[in-house]
């Protein structure tokens, strides 16, 4: 496969809406406020996620599996769900007193890609702006502050006039997501086919993501967003 056929595959197989979602997730900074860990949430985990949880808690994966997970009612192959506990049915890995995740730096991938990357089949919105998510409030603030920033405008201009740069950025967004999912072999393959690699300069990548998000998504109506946490 060469770069051109990879791009054809990307356009035909990956929904267009996923790219602004990935860009948003890269800009987004979770504040570990624990709000999204409350109430029955059905966080799906596979064996790689369970291994990470076990590593964080220094127990065996089989113990972590038995202690913290149960069968997935949706029967997704290869997945279980994190147990919900207590009257409030909060995630069993939430530290109730500290209101934080107990395995935050090893949290499952579904928690790492929340809240910007969502399944279009399960949500009517491309991006979900949760009013009780502190990170989303910050994200909205960044969009409002930066959308008229001359540097961001310059980036928007260069991405909209340079088709190859835009194409490479889309590849980078896809690579970022796959590497977040732990698909290291696939990432290496894509890098070698396309000649595009994971970004080295994080702040530059963030700025590109912001510009990409503003090119692909409207900020109309965001002034009405209110954080209610
Ligand atoms: S694993 Fe951590 S981040 Fe994920 S839902 Fe449970 S408490 Fe929240
Ligand atoms: S509600 Fe938002 S900021 Fe809080 S833990 Fe969840 S994703 Fe992070």
Coordinates of N, CA and C and ligand atoms in Angstrom, one line a residue:
X1 N 0.8 -1.2 0.0 CA 0.0 0.0 0.0 C 0.9 1.2 0.0
X2 N 0.5 2.3 -0.8 CA 1.2 3.5 -0.7 C 0.4 4.6 -0.1
X3 N 0.9 5.8 0.0 CA 0.2 6.9 0.8 C -1.1 7.2 0.1
X4 N -1.2 7.2 -1.2 CA -2.4 7.6 -1.9 C -3.5 6.5 -1.6
X5 N -3.2 5.2 -1.6 CA -4.2 4.2 -1.4 C -4.6 4.3 0.1
X6 N -3.6 4.6 1.0 CA -3.9 4.7 2.4 C -5.0 5.8 2.6
X7 N -4.8 7.0 1.9 CA -5.7 8.1 2.1 C -7.1 7.7 1.5
X8 N -7.1 6.9 0.5 CA -8.4 6.4 -0.1 C -9.1 5.6 1.0
X9 N -8.3 4.7 1.6 CA -8.9 3.8 2.6 C -9.4 4.6 3.8
X10 N -8.6 5.6 4.2 CA -9.0 6.5 5.3 C -10.3 7.2 5.0
X11 N -10.5 7.7 3.8 CA -11.7 8.5 3.4 C -12.9 7.5 3.3
X12 N -12.6 6.3 2.9 CA -13.8 5.4 2.7 C -14.2 4.7 4.0
X13 N -13.3 4.5 4.9 CA -13.6 3.6 6.1 C -13.8 4.4 7.3
X14 N -13.2 5.6 7.4 CA -13.3 6.4 8.7 C -14.3 7.5 8.5
X15 N -15.3 7.6 9.4 CA -16.3 8.7 9.3 C -15.6 10.1 9.4
X16 N -16.0 11.0 8.5 CA -15.4 12.3 8.5 C -15.5 13.0 9.9
X17 N -16.5 12.7 10.6 CA -16.7 13.4 11.9 C -15.7 13.0 13.0
X18 N -15.0 11.9 12.7 CA -14.1 11.4 13.7 C -12.9 12.4 13.8
X19 N -12.5 13.0 12.7 CA -11.3 13.9 12.7 C -11.4 15.1 13.6
X20 N -12.5 15.9 13.5 CA -12.6 17.0 14.5 C -12.8 16.5 15.9
X21 N -13.4 15.3 16.1 CA -13.5 14.8 17.5 C -12.1 14.5 18.0
X22 N -11.2 13.9 17.2 CA -9.9 13.6 17.7 C -9.1 14.9 18.0
X23 N -9.3 15.9 17.1 CA -8.6 17.2 17.3 C -9.1 17.8 18.6
X24 N -10.4 17.7 18.9 CA -11.0 18.2 20.1 C -10.4 17.5 21.3
X25 N -10.3 16.2 21.2 CA -9.8 15.4 22.4 C -8.3 15.8 22.7
X26 N -7.6 16.1 21.6 CA -6.2 16.5 21.8 C -6.1 17.9 22.5
X27 N -7.0 18.8 22.2 CA -7.0 20.1 22.8 C -7.5 20.0 24.3
X28 N -8.5 19.1 24.5 CA -9.2 18.9 25.7 C -8.2 18.5 26.8
X29 N -8.4 19.0 28.0 CA -7.6 18.6 29.2 C -8.5 18.1 30.3
X30 N -8.5 16.8 30.6 CA -9.4 16.3 31.7 C -8.8 16.8 33.0
X31 N -9.8 17.3 33.9 CA -9.4 17.8 35.2 C -9.5 16.8 36.3
X32 N -9.8 15.5 35.9 CA -10.0 14.5 36.9 C -10.9 14.9 38.0
X33 N -12.0 15.5 37.6 CA -13.0 15.9 38.7 C -13.9 14.8 39.1
X34 N -13.9 13.6 38.4 CA -14.6 12.5 38.8 C -16.1 12.5 38.4
X35 N -16.6 13.6 37.8 CA -18.0 13.8 37.6 C -18.5 12.7 36.6
X36 N -17.7 12.4 35.6 CA -18.2 11.4 34.6 C -18.1 10.0 35.1
X37 N -17.6 9.8 36.3 CA -17.4 8.5 36.8 C -18.6 8.1 37.7
X38 N -19.5 9.1 37.9 CA -20.7 8.9 38.8 C -21.9 8.3 38.0
X39 N -22.6 7.5 38.7 CA -23.8 6.9 38.0 C -23.4 5.8 37.1
X40 N -24.4 4.9 36.8 CA -24.1 3.7 36.0 C -23.6 4.2 34.6
X41 N -22.4 3.8 34.3 CA -21.8 4.3 33.0 C -21.4 3.3 32.0
X42 N -21.3 2.0 32.4 CA -20.9 1.0 31.4 C -19.6 1.3 30.7
X43 N -18.6 1.5 31.4 CA -17.3 1.7 30.8 C -16.7 0.4 30.3
X44 N -16.6 0.3 29.0 CA -16.1 -1.0 28.4 C -14.6 -1.1 28.5
X45 N -14.2 -2.3 29.0 CA -12.8 -2.5 29.1 C -12.4 -3.9 28.4
X46 N -11.2 -3.9 27.8 CA -10.7 -5.2 27.3 C -9.6 -5.7 28.1
X47 N -8.9 -6.8 27.7 CA -7.8 -7.3 28.5 C -6.7 -6.4 28.7
X48 N -6.4 -5.5 27.7 CA -5.3 -4.6 27.8 C -5.6 -3.5 28.8
X49 N -6.9 -3.1 28.9 CA -7.3 -2.1 29.9 C -7.2 -2.7 31.3
X50 N -7.6 -4.0 31.4 CA -7.6 -4.7 32.7 C -6.1 -4.8 33.2
X51 N -5.2 -5.1 32.2 CA -3.8 -5.2 32.6 C -3.3 -3.9 33.1
X52 N -3.7 -2.8 32.5 CA -3.2 -1.5 33.0 C -3.7 -1.2 34.4
X53 N -5.0 -1.5 34.6 CA -5.6 -1.3 36.0 C -4.8 -2.1 37.0
X54 N -4.6 -3.4 36.6 CA -3.8 -4.3 37.5 C -2.4 -3.7 37.8
X55 N -1.8 -3.1 36.8 CA -0.5 -2.5 37.0 C -0.5 -1.4 38.0
X56 N -1.6 -0.5 37.8 CA -1.7 0.6 38.7 C -1.9 0.2 40.1
X57 N -2.6 -0.9 40.3 CA -2.9 -1.3 41.7 C -2.0 -2.4 42.2
X58 N -1.0 -2.7 41.4 CA -0.1 -3.8 41.7 C -0.7 -5.1 42.2
X59 N -1.7 -5.5 41.4 CA -2.3 -6.8 41.6 C -2.3 -7.6 40.3
X60 N -2.7 -8.8 40.3 CA -2.7 -9.6 39.1 C -3.9 -9.2 38.2
X61 N -3.7 -9.3 36.8 CA -4.8 -9.0 35.9 C -6.0 -9.9 36.2
X62 N -5.8 -11.1 36.7 CA -7.0 -12.0 36.9 C -7.8 -11.4 38.1
X63 N -7.0 -10.9 39.1 CA -7.7 -10.4 40.3 C -8.4 -9.1 39.9
X64 N -7.8 -8.3 39.1 CA -8.4 -7.0 38.7 C -9.7 -7.3 37.9
X65 N -9.6 -8.3 37.1 CA -10.8 -8.7 36.2 C -11.9 -9.1 37.2
X66 N -11.6 -9.9 38.1 CA -12.7 -10.4 39.0 C -13.2 -9.3 39.9
X67 N -12.3 -8.5 40.4 CA -12.7 -7.5 41.4 C -13.4 -6.3 40.8
X68 N -13.0 -5.9 39.7 CA -13.5 -4.6 39.1 C -14.4 -4.7 37.9
X69 N -14.5 -5.9 37.3 CA -15.3 -5.9 36.1 C -16.3 -7.0 36.1
X70 N -17.3 -6.9 35.2 CA -18.3 -7.9 35.1 C -18.7 -8.0 33.6
X71 N -19.5 -9.1 33.3 CA -19.8 -9.2 31.9 C -20.5 -8.0 31.3
X72 N -20.2 -7.8 30.0 CA -20.8 -6.6 29.3 C -22.3 -7.0 28.9
X73 N -23.3 -6.2 29.4 CA -24.6 -6.6 29.0 C -24.8 -6.4 27.5
X74 N -24.0 -5.5 26.9 CA -24.2 -5.3 25.4 C -23.5 -6.4 24.6
X75 N -22.8 -7.3 25.3 CA -22.1 -8.5 24.7 C -21.1 -8.1 23.6
X76 N -20.4 -7.0 23.7 CA -19.4 -6.6 22.8 C -18.2 -7.6 22.9
X77 N -17.9 -8.3 21.8 CA -16.9 -9.4 21.9 C -15.5 -8.9 22.4
X78 N -15.0 -9.6 23.4 CA -13.7 -9.3 24.0 C -13.8 -8.2 25.1
X79 N -15.0 -7.7 25.4 CA -15.1 -6.6 26.4 C -15.9 -7.1 27.6
X80 N -15.5 -6.4 28.7 CA -16.3 -6.5 29.9 C -16.6 -5.1 30.3
X81 N -17.4 -4.9 31.4 CA -17.6 -3.5 31.9 C -17.1 -3.3 33.3
X82 N -16.7 -2.1 33.6 CA -16.3 -1.8 35.0 C -17.6 -1.9 35.9
X83 N -17.4 -2.4 37.1 CA -18.6 -2.6 38.0 C -19.0 -1.2 38.5
X84 N -20.3 -1.0 38.6 CA -20.8 0.2 39.3 C -21.2 -0.3 40.7
X85 N -20.9 0.6 41.7 CA -21.2 0.1 43.1 C -22.0 1.1 43.9
X86 N -22.5 0.7 45.0 CA -23.2 1.6 46.0 C -24.6 2.0 45.4
X87 N -25.2 2.8 46.3 CA -26.5 3.3 45.9 C -26.5 4.2 44.7
X88 N -25.4 5.0 44.5 CA -25.3 5.9 43.4 C -24.8 5.2 42.1
X89 N -24.4 3.9 42.3 CA -23.9 3.1 41.1 C -22.7 3.8 40.4
X90 N -21.8 4.4 41.2 CA -20.6 5.0 40.7 C -19.6 4.0 40.2
X91 N -18.6 4.4 39.4 CA -17.6 3.4 39.0 C -16.8 2.9 40.2
X92 N -16.5 1.6 40.2 CA -15.9 1.0 41.4 C -14.4 1.5 41.5
X93 N -13.9 2.2 40.5 CA -12.5 2.7 40.7 C -12.5 4.2 41.0
X94 N -13.7 4.7 41.4 CA -13.7 6.1 41.8 C -13.4 6.2 43.3
X95 N -12.5 7.0 43.7 CA -12.2 7.3 45.1 C -13.3 8.3 45.5
X96 N -14.3 7.8 46.3 CA -15.4 8.7 46.6 C -15.0 9.9 47.4
X97 N -14.0 9.7 48.3 CA -13.7 10.8 49.2 C -12.9 11.9 48.5
X98 N -11.9 11.4 47.7 CA -11.1 12.4 46.9 C -11.8 12.9 45.6
X99 N -12.9 12.2 45.3 CA -13.6 12.4 44.0 C -12.7 12.4 42.8
X100 N -11.8 11.4 42.8 CA -10.9 11.2 41.7 C -10.8 9.7 41.4
X101 N -10.3 9.5 40.1 CA -10.1 8.1 39.7 C -8.9 7.5 40.4
X102 N -9.0 6.3 41.0 CA -7.9 5.7 41.7 C -6.8 5.2 40.8
X103 N -7.1 5.1 39.5 CA -6.1 4.5 38.5 C -5.9 5.5 37.4
X104 N -6.0 6.8 37.7 CA -6.1 7.8 36.7 C -5.1 7.7 35.5
X105 N -3.8 7.6 35.9 CA -2.8 7.6 34.8 C -2.8 6.2 34.1
X106 N -3.5 5.2 34.6 CA -3.7 3.9 33.9 C -5.1 3.7 33.6
X107 N -5.9 4.7 33.5 CA -7.4 4.5 33.3 C -7.6 3.9 31.9
X108 N -8.8 3.2 31.8 CA -9.1 2.5 30.5 C -9.2 3.5 29.3
X109 N -9.0 3.0 28.1 CA -9.0 3.9 27.0 C -10.3 4.6 26.8
X110 N -11.4 3.9 27.1 CA -12.7 4.6 26.9 C -12.8 5.9 27.8
X111 N -12.1 5.9 29.0 CA -12.1 7.0 29.8 C -11.1 8.1 29.3
X112 N -10.0 7.6 28.6 CA -9.1 8.6 28.0 C -9.6 9.3 26.8
X113 N -10.6 8.7 26.1 CA -11.1 9.4 24.9 C -12.4 10.1 25.2
X114 N -12.8 10.1 26.4 CA -14.0 10.8 26.8 C -13.7 12.3 27.1
X115 N -14.4 13.3 26.7 CA -15.8 13.2 26.2 C -15.9 13.6 24.8
X116 N -14.8 13.9 24.1 CA -15.0 14.4 22.7 C -15.2 13.4 21.7
X117 N -14.6 12.2 21.9 CA -14.7 11.1 20.9 C -15.8 10.2 21.3
X118 N -16.9 10.3 20.5 CA -18.0 9.5 20.8 C -18.5 8.7 19.6
X119 N -19.3 7.7 19.8 CA -19.8 6.9 18.8 C -21.0 7.6 18.1
X120 N -20.9 8.0 16.8 CA -22.0 8.7 16.2 C -23.3 7.9 16.3
X121 N -23.2 6.6 16.3 CA -24.5 5.8 16.4 C -25.2 6.0 17.7
X122 N -24.4 6.4 18.8 CA -25.0 6.6 20.1 C -25.3 8.0 20.5
X123 N -24.8 8.9 19.7 CA -25.0 10.3 20.0 C -25.4 11.1 18.8
X124 N -26.4 12.0 19.0 CA -26.8 12.8 17.8 C -25.8 13.9 17.5
X125 N -25.0 14.3 18.5 CA -24.1 15.4 18.3 C -22.7 14.9 17.9
X126 N -22.0 15.6 17.1 CA -20.6 15.2 16.7 C -19.8 15.4 18.0
X127 N -19.9 16.5 18.7 CA -19.2 16.7 19.9 C -20.2 16.9 21.0
X128 N -19.9 16.3 22.2 CA -20.8 16.5 23.3 C -20.2 17.5 24.3
X129 N -20.9 18.6 24.5 CA -20.4 19.6 25.4 C -21.2 19.4 26.8
X130 N -20.6 18.6 27.6 CA -21.3 18.3 28.9 C -21.1 19.5 29.8
X131 N -22.3 19.9 30.4 CA -22.3 21.1 31.3 C -21.7 20.8 32.7
X132 N -21.5 19.5 33.0 CA -20.9 19.2 34.3 C -19.5 18.7 34.2
X133 N -18.9 18.9 33.1 CA -17.5 18.5 32.9 C -16.6 19.7 32.9
X134 N -15.7 19.7 33.9 CA -14.8 20.9 34.1 C -13.9 21.1 32.9
X135 N -13.4 19.9 32.4 CA -12.5 20.0 31.2 C -13.2 20.6 30.0
X136 N -14.5 20.3 29.8 CA -15.3 20.8 28.7 C -15.4 22.3 28.9
X137 N -15.6 22.8 30.1 CA -15.7 24.2 30.4 C -14.4 24.9 29.9
X138 N -13.3 24.3 30.2 CA -12.0 24.9 29.9 C -11.9 24.9 28.3
X139 N -12.3 23.8 27.7 CA -12.2 23.6 26.3 C -13.0 24.7 25.6
X140 N -14.2 25.0 26.1 CA -15.0 26.1 25.5 C -14.3 27.4 25.7
X141 N -13.7 27.6 26.8 CA -13.0 28.9 27.1 C -11.9 29.0 26.1
X142 N -11.1 27.9 25.8 CA -10.0 28.0 24.9 C -10.5 28.4 23.5
X143 N -11.6 27.7 23.1 CA -12.2 28.0 21.7 C -12.6 29.5 21.6
X144 N -13.2 30.0 22.7 CA -13.7 31.4 22.7 C -12.5 32.4 22.6
X145 N -11.5 32.0 23.4 CA -10.3 32.9 23.5 C -9.5 32.9 22.2
X146 N -9.4 31.7 21.7 CA -8.4 31.5 20.6 C -8.9 31.7 19.2
X147 N -10.3 31.7 19.0 CA -10.8 31.6 17.7 C -10.4 32.9 16.8
X148 N -10.1 34.0 17.5 CA -9.7 35.2 16.8 C -8.2 35.5 17.0
X149 N -7.5 34.6 17.6 CA -6.1 34.8 17.8 C -5.4 34.8 16.4
X150 N -4.5 35.8 16.2 CA -3.9 35.9 14.8 C -3.1 34.7 14.5
X151 N -2.4 34.1 15.5 CA -1.6 32.9 15.2 C -2.5 31.7 14.7
X152 N -3.7 31.6 15.4 CA -4.6 30.5 15.0 C -5.2 30.8 13.6
X153 N -5.4 32.1 13.3 CA -6.0 32.5 12.0 C -4.9 32.1 10.9
X154 N -3.7 32.4 11.3 CA -2.6 32.1 10.3 C -2.5 30.6 10.0
X155 N -2.7 29.8 11.1 CA -2.7 28.3 10.9 C -3.9 27.9 10.1
X156 N -5.0 28.5 10.3 CA -6.2 28.1 9.5 C -6.0 28.4 8.0
X157 N -5.4 29.6 7.8 CA -5.1 30.0 6.4 C -4.1 29.0 5.8
X158 N -3.1 28.6 6.5 CA -2.1 27.7 5.9 C -2.7 26.3 5.7
X159 N -3.6 25.8 6.6 CA -4.2 24.5 6.4 C -5.2 24.5 5.2
X160 N -5.9 25.6 5.1 CA -6.9 25.6 4.0 C -6.3 25.9 2.6
X161 N -5.0 26.4 2.6 CA -4.4 26.6 1.3 C -3.4 25.6 0.9
X162 N -3.1 24.7 1.9 CA -2.0 23.7 1.6 C -2.7 22.3 1.8
X163 N -3.1 21.7 0.7 CA -3.9 20.4 0.8 C -3.0 19.3 1.4
X164 N -1.7 19.3 1.1 CA -0.9 18.2 1.6 C -0.7 18.3 3.1
X165 N -0.6 19.6 3.6 CA -0.4 19.7 5.1 C -1.7 19.3 5.8
X166 N -2.8 19.6 5.2 CA -4.1 19.2 5.8 C -4.2 17.7 5.8
X167 N -3.8 17.1 4.7 CA -3.9 15.6 4.6 C -2.9 15.0 5.6
X168 N -1.7 15.5 5.8 CA -0.8 15.0 6.8 C -1.3 15.1 8.2
X169 N -2.0 16.3 8.4 CA -2.6 16.5 9.8 C -3.6 15.4 10.1
X170 N -4.5 15.1 9.1 CA -5.5 14.1 9.2 C -4.9 12.7 9.6
X171 N -3.8 12.5 8.9 CA -3.1 11.2 9.1 C -2.6 11.2 10.6
X172 N -2.0 12.4 11.0 CA -1.4 12.5 12.4 C -2.5 12.3 13.4
X173 N -3.7 12.8 13.1 CA -4.8 12.7 14.1 C -5.2 11.2 14.2
X174 N -5.2 10.5 13.1 CA -5.6 9.1 13.1 C -4.5 8.3 13.8
X175 N -3.2 8.6 13.6 CA -2.1 7.9 14.2 C -2.3 8.1 15.8
X176 N -2.6 9.4 16.1 CA -2.7 9.7 17.6 C -3.7 8.8 18.2
X177 N -4.9 8.7 17.5 CA -5.9 7.9 18.1 C -5.5 6.4 18.2
X178 N -4.9 5.9 17.1 CA -4.6 4.5 17.2 C -3.5 4.2 18.2
X179 N -2.6 5.2 18.4 CA -1.6 4.9 19.4 C -2.2 5.0 20.8
X180 N -3.2 5.9 21.0 CA -3.9 6.0 22.2 C -4.6 4.6 22.5
X181 N -5.0 3.9 21.5 CA -5.7 2.6 21.6 C -4.7 1.5 21.8
X182 N -3.4 1.8 21.8 CA -2.3 0.8 22.0 C -2.0 0.0 20.8
X183 N -2.4 0.5 19.6 CA -2.2 -0.2 18.3 C -0.8 0.2 17.7
X184 N 0.2 -0.2 18.5 CA 1.5 0.3 18.1 C 2.0 -0.2 16.8
X185 N 1.8 -1.5 16.5 CA 2.2 -2.1 15.2 C 1.5 -1.4 14.0
X186 N 0.2 -1.2 14.2 CA -0.5 -0.5 13.1 C 0.0 0.9 12.9
X187 N 0.3 1.6 14.0 CA 0.9 3.0 13.9 C 2.2 3.0 13.2
X188 N 3.0 2.0 13.5 CA 4.4 1.9 12.8 C 4.2 1.7 11.3
X189 N 3.2 0.8 11.0 CA 2.9 0.6 9.6 C 2.4 1.8 8.8
X190 N 1.5 2.6 9.5 CA 1.0 3.8 8.8 C 2.1 4.8 8.6
X191 N 3.0 4.9 9.7 CA 4.1 5.9 9.6 C 5.0 5.5 8.4
X192 N 5.2 4.2 8.3 CA 6.2 3.8 7.2 C 5.5 4.0 5.8
X193 N 4.2 3.7 5.7 CA 3.5 3.9 4.4 C 3.4 5.4 4.0
X194 N 3.1 6.2 5.0 CA 2.8 7.6 4.7 C 4.0 8.6 4.9
X195 N 5.0 8.2 5.6 CA 6.1 9.1 5.9 C 5.7 10.1 7.0
X196 N 4.5 10.0 7.6 CA 4.0 10.9 8.6 C 4.3 10.2 9.9
X197 N 4.8 11.0 10.9 CA 5.0 10.4 12.2 C 4.2 11.1 13.3
X198 N 4.2 10.6 14.5 CA 3.6 11.3 15.6 C 4.3 12.6 15.9
X199 N 3.5 13.6 16.2 CA 4.1 15.0 16.3 C 5.1 15.0 17.4
X200 N 6.2 15.7 17.2 CA 7.3 15.9 18.2 C 7.0 17.1 19.1
X201 N 6.5 18.2 18.4 CA 6.3 19.4 19.1 C 4.8 19.5 19.6
X202 N 4.6 19.3 20.9 CA 3.2 19.1 21.3 C 2.4 20.4 21.2
X203 N 3.0 21.6 21.5 CA 2.3 22.8 21.5 C 1.9 23.2 20.0
X204 N 2.8 22.9 19.1 CA 2.5 23.1 17.7 C 1.3 22.2 17.2
X205 N 1.4 21.0 17.7 CA 0.3 20.0 17.3 C -1.0 20.5 17.9
X206 N -1.0 21.0 19.1 CA -2.2 21.5 19.7 C -2.8 22.7 18.9
X207 N -1.9 23.5 18.5 CA -2.3 24.7 17.7 C -2.9 24.2 16.3
X208 N -2.3 23.2 15.7 CA -2.8 22.7 14.5 C -4.2 22.1 14.7
X209 N -4.3 21.4 15.8 CA -5.6 20.7 16.1 C -6.7 21.8 16.3
X210 N -6.3 22.9 17.0 CA -7.3 23.9 17.2 C -7.8 24.5 15.9
X211 N -6.8 24.8 15.0 CA -7.1 25.3 13.7 C -8.0 24.4 12.9
X212 N -7.6 23.1 13.0 CA -8.4 22.1 12.3 C -9.8 22.0 12.8
X213 N -10.0 22.1 14.1 CA -11.3 22.0 14.7 C -12.1 23.2 14.2
X214 N -11.5 24.4 14.2 CA -12.2 25.6 13.8 C -12.6 25.6 12.3
X215 N -11.8 24.9 11.5 CA -12.1 24.7 10.1 C -13.3 23.8 9.9
X216 N -13.3 22.8 10.7 CA -14.4 21.7 10.5 C -15.6 21.9 11.3
X217 N -15.5 22.6 12.4 CA -16.7 22.7 13.2 C -17.1 24.2 13.5
X218 N -18.4 24.4 13.7 CA -18.8 25.8 14.0 C -18.7 26.0 15.5
X219 N -18.4 27.3 15.9 CA -18.5 27.6 17.3 C -19.8 28.4 17.6
X220 N -20.7 28.4 16.6 CA -22.0 29.1 16.9 C -22.7 28.4 18.0
X221 N -23.2 29.2 18.9 CA -24.0 28.7 20.0 C -23.2 28.4 21.3
X222 N -21.8 28.5 21.1 CA -21.0 28.1 22.3 C -21.1 29.2 23.4
X223 N -21.5 30.4 23.0 CA -21.6 31.4 24.0 C -22.7 31.1 25.1
X224 N -23.6 30.2 24.6 CA -24.6 29.8 25.6 C -24.2 28.7 26.5
X225 N -23.0 28.1 26.3 CA -22.6 27.0 27.2 C -22.3 27.5 28.6
X226 N -22.8 26.8 29.6 CA -22.6 27.2 30.9 C -22.2 26.0 31.7
X227 N -21.1 26.1 32.5 CA -20.6 25.1 33.3 C -21.5 25.0 34.6
X228 N -22.0 23.8 34.9 CA -22.9 23.7 36.0 C -22.4 22.7 37.1
X229 N -21.1 22.5 37.1 CA -20.5 21.6 38.0 C -20.4 22.1 39.4
Ligands
LIG1 S1 -11.9 4.0 35.5 FE1 -11.5 5.9 36.5 S2 -11.8 7.4 34.9 FE2 -12.8 5.5 34.2 S3 -14.9 5.7 34.9 FE3 -13.8 4.6 36.5 S4 -13.2 6.2 38.0 FE4 -13.7 7.2 36.1
LIG2 S1 -16.1 15.2 33.9 FE1 -14.6 15.9 32.4 S2 -13.0 16.8 33.6 FE2 -14.2 15.6 35.0 S3 -13.1 13.6 35.0 FE3 -14.8 13.5 33.5 S4 -13.8 14.0 31.5 FE4 -12.4 14.7 33.2

